[in-house]
PDB file of C-alpha atoms in Angstrom:
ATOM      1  CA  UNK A  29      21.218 -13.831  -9.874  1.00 61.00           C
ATOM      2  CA  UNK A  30      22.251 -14.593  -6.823  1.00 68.00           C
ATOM      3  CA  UNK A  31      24.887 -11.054  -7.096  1.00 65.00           C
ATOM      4  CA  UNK A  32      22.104  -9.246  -7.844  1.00 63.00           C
ATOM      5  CA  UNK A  33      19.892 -10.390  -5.230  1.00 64.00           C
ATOM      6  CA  UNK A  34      22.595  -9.450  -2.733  1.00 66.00           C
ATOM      7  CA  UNK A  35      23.460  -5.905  -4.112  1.00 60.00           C
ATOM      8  CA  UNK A  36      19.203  -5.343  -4.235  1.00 58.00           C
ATOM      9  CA  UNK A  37      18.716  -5.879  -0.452  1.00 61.00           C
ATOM     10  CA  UNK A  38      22.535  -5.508   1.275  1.00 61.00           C
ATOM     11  CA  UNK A  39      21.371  -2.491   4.106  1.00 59.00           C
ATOM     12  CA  UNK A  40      17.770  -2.286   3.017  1.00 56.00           C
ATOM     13  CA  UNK A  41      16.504  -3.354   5.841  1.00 55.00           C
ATOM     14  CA  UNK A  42      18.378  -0.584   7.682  1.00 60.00           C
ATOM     15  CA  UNK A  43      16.529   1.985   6.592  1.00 70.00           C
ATOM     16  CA  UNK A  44      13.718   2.252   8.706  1.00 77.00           C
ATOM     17  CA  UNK A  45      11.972   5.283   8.166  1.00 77.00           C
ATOM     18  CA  UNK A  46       9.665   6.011   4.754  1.00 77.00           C
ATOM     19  CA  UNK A  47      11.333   7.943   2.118  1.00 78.00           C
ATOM     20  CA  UNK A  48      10.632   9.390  -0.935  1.00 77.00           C
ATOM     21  CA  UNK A  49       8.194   8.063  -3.115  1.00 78.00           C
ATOM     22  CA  UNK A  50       7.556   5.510  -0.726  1.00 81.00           C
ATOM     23  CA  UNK A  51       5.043   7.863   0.859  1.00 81.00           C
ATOM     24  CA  UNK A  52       3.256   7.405  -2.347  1.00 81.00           C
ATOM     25  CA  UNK A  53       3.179   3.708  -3.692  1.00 83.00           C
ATOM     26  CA  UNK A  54       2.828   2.548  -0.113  1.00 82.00           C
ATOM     27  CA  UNK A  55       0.069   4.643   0.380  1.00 84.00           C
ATOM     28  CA  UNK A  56      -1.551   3.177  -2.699  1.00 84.00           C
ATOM     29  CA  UNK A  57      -1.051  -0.163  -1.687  1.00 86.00           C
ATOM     30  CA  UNK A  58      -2.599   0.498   1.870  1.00 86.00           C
ATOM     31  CA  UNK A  59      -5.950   1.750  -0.091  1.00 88.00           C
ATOM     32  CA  UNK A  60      -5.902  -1.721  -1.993  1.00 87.00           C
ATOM     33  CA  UNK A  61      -5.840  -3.586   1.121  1.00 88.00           C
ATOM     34  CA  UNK A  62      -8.756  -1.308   2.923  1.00 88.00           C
ATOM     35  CA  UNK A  63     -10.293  -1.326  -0.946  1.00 87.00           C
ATOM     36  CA  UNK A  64     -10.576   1.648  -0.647  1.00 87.00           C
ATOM     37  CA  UNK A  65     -11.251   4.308  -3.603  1.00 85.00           C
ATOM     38  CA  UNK A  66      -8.907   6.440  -4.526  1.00 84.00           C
ATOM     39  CA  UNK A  67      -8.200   8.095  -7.967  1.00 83.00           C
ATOM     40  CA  UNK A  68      -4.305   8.185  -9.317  1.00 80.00           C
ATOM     41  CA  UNK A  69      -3.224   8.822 -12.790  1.00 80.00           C
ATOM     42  CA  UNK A  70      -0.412   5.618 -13.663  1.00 78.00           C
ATOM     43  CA  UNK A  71      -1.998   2.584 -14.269  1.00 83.00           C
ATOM     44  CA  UNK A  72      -2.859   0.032 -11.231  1.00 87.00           C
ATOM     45  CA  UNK A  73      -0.760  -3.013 -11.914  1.00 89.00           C
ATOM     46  CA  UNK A  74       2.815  -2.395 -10.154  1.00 88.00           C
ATOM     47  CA  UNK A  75       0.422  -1.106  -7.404  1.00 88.00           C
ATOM     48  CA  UNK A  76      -1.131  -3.850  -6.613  1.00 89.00           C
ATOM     49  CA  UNK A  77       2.035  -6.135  -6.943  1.00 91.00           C
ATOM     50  CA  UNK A  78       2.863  -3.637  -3.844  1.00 88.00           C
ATOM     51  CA  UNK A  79      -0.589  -4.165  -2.305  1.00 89.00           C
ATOM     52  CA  UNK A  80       0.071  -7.621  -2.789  1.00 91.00           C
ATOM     53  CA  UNK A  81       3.520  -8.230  -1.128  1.00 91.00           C
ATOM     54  CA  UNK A  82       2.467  -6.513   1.787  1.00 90.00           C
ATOM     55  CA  UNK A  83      -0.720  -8.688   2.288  1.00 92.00           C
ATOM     56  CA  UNK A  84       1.435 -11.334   2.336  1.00 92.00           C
ATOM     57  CA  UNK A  85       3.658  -9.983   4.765  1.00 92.00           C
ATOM     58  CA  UNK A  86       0.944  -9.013   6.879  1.00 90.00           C
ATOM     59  CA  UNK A  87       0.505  -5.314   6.352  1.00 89.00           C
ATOM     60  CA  UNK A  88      -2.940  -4.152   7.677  1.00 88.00           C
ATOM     61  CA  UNK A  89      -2.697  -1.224   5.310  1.00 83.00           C
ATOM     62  CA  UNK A  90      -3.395   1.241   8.569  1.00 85.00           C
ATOM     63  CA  UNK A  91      -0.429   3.394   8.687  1.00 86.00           C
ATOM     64  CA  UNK A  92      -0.965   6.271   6.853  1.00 82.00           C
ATOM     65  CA  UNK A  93       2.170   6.794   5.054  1.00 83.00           C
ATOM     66  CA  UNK A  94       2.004  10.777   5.593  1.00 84.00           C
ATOM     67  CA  UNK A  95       5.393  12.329   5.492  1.00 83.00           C
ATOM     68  CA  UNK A  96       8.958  11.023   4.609  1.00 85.00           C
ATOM     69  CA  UNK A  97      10.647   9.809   7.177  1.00 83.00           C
ATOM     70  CA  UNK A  98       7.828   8.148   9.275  1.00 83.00           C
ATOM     71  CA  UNK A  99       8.958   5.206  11.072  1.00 83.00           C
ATOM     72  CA  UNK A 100       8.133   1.746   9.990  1.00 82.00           C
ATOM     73  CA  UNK A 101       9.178   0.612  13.345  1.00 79.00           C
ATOM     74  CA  UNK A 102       7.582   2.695  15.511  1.00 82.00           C
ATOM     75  CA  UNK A 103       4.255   1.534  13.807  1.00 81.00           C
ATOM     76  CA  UNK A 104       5.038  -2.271  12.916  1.00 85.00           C
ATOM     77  CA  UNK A 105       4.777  -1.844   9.962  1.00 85.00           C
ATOM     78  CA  UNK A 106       6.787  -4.840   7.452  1.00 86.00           C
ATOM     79  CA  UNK A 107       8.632  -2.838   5.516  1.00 84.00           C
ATOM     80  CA  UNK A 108      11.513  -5.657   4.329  1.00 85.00           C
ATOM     81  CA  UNK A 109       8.763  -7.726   2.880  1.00 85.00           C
ATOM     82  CA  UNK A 110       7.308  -4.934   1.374  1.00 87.00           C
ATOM     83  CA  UNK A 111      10.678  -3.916  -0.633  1.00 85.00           C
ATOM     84  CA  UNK A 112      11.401  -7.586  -0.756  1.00 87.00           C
ATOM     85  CA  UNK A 113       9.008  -7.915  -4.190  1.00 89.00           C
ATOM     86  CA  UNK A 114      11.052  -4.645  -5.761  1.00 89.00           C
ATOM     87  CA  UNK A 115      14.528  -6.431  -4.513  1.00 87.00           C
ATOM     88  CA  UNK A 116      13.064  -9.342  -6.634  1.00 89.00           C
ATOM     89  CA  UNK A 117      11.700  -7.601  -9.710  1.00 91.00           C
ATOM     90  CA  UNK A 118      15.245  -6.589  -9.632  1.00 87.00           C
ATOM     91  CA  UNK A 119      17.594  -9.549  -9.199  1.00 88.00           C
ATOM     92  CA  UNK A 120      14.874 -11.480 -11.562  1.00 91.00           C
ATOM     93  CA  UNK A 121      15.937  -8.273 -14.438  1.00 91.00           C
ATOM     94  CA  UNK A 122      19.633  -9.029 -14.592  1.00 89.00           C
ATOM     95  CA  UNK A 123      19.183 -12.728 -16.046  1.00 92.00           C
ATOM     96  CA  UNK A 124      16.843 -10.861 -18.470  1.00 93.00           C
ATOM     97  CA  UNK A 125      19.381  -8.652 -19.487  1.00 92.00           C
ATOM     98  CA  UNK A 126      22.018 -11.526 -19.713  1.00 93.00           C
ATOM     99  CA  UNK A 127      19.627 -13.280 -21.844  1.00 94.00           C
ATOM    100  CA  UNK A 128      18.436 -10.754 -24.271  1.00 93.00           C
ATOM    101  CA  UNK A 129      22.128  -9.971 -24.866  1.00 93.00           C
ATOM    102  CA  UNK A 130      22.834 -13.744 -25.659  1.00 93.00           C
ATOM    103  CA  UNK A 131      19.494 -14.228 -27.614  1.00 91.00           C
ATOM    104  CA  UNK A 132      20.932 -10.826 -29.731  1.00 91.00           C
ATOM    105  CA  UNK A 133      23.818 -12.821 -30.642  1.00 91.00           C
ATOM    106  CA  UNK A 134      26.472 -11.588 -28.561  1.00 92.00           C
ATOM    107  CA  UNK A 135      29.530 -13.433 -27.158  1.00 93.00           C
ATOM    108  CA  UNK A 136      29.147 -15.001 -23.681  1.00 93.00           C
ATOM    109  CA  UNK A 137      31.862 -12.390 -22.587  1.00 93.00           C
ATOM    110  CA  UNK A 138      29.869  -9.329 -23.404  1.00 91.00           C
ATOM    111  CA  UNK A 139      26.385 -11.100 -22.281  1.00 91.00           C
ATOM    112  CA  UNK A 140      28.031 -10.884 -18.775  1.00 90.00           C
ATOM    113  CA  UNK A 141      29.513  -7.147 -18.943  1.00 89.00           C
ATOM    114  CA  UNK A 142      26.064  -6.223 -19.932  1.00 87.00           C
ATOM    115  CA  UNK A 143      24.096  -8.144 -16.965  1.00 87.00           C
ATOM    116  CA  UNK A 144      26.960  -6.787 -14.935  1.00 85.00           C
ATOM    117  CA  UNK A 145      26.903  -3.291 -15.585  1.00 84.00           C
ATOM    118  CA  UNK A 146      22.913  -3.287 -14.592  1.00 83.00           C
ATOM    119  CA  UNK A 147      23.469  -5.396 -11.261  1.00 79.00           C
ATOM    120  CA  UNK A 148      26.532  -3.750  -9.766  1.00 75.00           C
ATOM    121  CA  UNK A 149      26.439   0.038 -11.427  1.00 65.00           C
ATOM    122  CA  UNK A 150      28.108   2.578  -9.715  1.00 42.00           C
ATOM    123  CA  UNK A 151      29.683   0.028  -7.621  1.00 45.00           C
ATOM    124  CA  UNK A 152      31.878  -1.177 -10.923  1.00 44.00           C
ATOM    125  CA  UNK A 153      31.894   2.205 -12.101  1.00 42.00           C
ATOM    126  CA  UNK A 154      33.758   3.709  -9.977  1.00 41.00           C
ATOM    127  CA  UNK A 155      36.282   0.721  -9.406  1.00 43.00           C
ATOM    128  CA  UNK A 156      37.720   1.491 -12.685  1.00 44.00           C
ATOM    129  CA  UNK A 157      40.363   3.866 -13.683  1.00 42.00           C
ATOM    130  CA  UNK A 158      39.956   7.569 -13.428  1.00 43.00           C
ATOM    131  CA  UNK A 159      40.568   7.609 -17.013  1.00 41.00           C
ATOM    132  CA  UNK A 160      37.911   5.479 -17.859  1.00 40.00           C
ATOM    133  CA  UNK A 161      35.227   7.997 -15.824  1.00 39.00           C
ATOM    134  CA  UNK A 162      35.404  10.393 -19.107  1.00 37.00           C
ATOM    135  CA  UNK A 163      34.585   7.062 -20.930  1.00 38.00           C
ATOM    136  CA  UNK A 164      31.513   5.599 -19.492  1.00 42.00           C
ATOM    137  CA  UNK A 165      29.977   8.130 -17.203  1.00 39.00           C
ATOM    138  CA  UNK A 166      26.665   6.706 -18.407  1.00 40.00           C
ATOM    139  CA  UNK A 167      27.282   3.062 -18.972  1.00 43.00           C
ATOM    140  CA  UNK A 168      27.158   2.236 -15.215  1.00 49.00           C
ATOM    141  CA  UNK A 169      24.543   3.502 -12.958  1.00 56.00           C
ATOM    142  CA  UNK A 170      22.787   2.722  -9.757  1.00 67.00           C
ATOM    143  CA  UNK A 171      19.528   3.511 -10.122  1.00 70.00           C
ATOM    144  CA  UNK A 172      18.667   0.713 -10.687  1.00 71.00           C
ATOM    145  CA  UNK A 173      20.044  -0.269  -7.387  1.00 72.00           C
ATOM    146  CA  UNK A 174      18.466   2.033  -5.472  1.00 73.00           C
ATOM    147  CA  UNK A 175      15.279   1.902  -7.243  1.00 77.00           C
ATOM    148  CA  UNK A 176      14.690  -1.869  -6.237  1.00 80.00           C
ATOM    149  CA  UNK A 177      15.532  -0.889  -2.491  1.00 79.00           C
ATOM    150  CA  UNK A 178      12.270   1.337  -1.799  1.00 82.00           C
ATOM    151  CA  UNK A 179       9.035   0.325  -1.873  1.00 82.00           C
ATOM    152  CA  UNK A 180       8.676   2.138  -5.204  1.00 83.00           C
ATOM    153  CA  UNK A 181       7.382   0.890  -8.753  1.00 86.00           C
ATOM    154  CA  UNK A 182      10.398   1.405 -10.805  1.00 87.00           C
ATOM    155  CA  UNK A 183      11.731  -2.065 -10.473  1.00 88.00           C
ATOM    156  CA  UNK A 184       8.317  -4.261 -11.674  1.00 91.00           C
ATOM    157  CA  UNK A 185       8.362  -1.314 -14.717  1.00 90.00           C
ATOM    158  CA  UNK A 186      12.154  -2.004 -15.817  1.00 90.00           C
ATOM    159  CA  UNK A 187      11.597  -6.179 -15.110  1.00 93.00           C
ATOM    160  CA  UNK A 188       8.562  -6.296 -17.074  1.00 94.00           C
ATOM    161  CA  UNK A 189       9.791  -4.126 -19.772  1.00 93.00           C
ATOM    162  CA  UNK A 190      13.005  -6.339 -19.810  1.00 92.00           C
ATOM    163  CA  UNK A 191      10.769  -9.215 -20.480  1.00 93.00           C
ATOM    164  CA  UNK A 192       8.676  -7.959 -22.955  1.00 94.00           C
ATOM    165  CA  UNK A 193      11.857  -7.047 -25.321  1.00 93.00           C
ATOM    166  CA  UNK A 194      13.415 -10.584 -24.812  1.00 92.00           C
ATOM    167  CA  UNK A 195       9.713 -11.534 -25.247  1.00 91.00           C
ATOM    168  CA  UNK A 196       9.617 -10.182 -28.674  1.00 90.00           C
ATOM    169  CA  UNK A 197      13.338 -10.942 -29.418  1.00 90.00           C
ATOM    170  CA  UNK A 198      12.550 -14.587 -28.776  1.00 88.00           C
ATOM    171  CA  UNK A 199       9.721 -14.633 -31.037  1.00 85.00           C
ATOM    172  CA  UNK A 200      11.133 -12.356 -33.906  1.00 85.00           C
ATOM    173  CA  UNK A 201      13.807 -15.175 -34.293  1.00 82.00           C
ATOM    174  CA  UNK A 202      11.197 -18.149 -33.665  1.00 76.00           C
ATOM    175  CA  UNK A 203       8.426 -16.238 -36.369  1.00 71.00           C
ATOM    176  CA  UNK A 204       8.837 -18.229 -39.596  1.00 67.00           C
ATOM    177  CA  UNK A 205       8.780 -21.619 -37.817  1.00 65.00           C
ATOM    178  CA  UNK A 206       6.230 -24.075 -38.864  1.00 56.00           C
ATOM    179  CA  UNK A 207       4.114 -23.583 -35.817  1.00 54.00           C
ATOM    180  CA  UNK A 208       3.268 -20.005 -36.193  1.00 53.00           C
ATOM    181  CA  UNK A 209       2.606 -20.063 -39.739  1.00 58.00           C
ATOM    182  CA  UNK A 210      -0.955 -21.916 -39.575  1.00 60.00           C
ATOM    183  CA  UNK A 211      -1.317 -19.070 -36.859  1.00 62.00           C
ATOM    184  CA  UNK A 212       0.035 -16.148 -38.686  1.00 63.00           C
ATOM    185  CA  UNK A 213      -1.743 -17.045 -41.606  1.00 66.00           C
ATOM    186  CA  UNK A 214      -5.259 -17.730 -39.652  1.00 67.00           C
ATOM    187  CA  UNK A 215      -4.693 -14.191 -37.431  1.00 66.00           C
ATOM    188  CA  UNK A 216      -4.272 -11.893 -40.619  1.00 64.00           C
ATOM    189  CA  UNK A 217      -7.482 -13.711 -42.238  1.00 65.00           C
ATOM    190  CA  UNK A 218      -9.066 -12.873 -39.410  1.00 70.00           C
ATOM    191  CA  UNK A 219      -8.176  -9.200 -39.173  1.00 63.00           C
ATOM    192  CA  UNK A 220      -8.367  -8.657 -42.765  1.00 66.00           C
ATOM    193  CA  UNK A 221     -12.034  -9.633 -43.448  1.00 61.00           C
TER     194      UNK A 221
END
């Protein structure tokens, strides 16, 4: 975790101007601190993680976000503990990933390529051979690194996704215990009548 908590924030904090989507999502999360109304078409929740972290951080929610590459400096604006909660959504997803792979059934060896391949991408990617490029060109990928850089909602999407498959993995295997069977039974005689 700790790997992927380095390769999440190493020269975030550098860039100090908005930038892509960030014009967006940060946007959204000023109008949650103002509450004020706006209408948007994806759901709210990843938003107001975002609203969240930067009312924690202290973020007043009065710069306006308008164009990309507005400084964050130049209006104090605390934009590392704003991408701090999408560095974490992503350095908390690779011990996900390690675990659904062992909760699968796979060897400890391949349970840490897998986690590997999602913290270090492109970075492991292209220290292998040339030959290997023609291989895997889609195995290894940093998107997922960048994605948890920017104040963006990408990262609290893939983390709670991750967790909702090793969610369900955990209790597909766990189903036919004792302890869900008065439940099971009690749920489909409820849903049934």
């Amino acid at each position: 975790m700790g790997a992927s908590l380095v390769t999440s924030t190493y020269t975030y904090i550098f860039g100090q101007k908005s930038s892509f989507d960030e014009v967006h999502f940060g946007k959204f999360a000023a109008y949650y601190i103002l509450r004020e109304y706006y209408f948007d078409v994806h759901p709210p929740f990843a938003k107001l993680l975002l609203g969240l972290a930067g009312w924690f951080v202290g973020f007043d929610g009065r710069f306006d976000f308008e164009a990309i590459g507005d400084s964050y400096t130049l209006h104090h604006v605390p934009y590392v503990g704003m991408r701090a909660m999408p560095a974490v959504f992503g350095s908390l997803t690779i011990p996900i990933v390690y675990q659904i792979m062992k909760e699968c059934g796979f060897p400890v060896v391949i349970c840490t390529f897998s986690a590997a391949l999602v913290c270090f991408g492109a970075r492991l990617h292209s220290s292998l051979c040339p030959q290997s490029l023609t291989i895997i060109p889609f195995a290894t990928d940093n998107g997922h690194i960048a994605q948890t850089r920017l104040i963006l909602l990408d990262a609290a999407l893939i983390f709670f996704m991750a967790l909702a498959l090793y969610s369900y993995i955990r209790f597909r295997k766990v189903r036919y215990l004792c302890v869900f069977d008065g439940y099971g039974r009690a749920t489909s005689l409820i849903l049934t009548q």
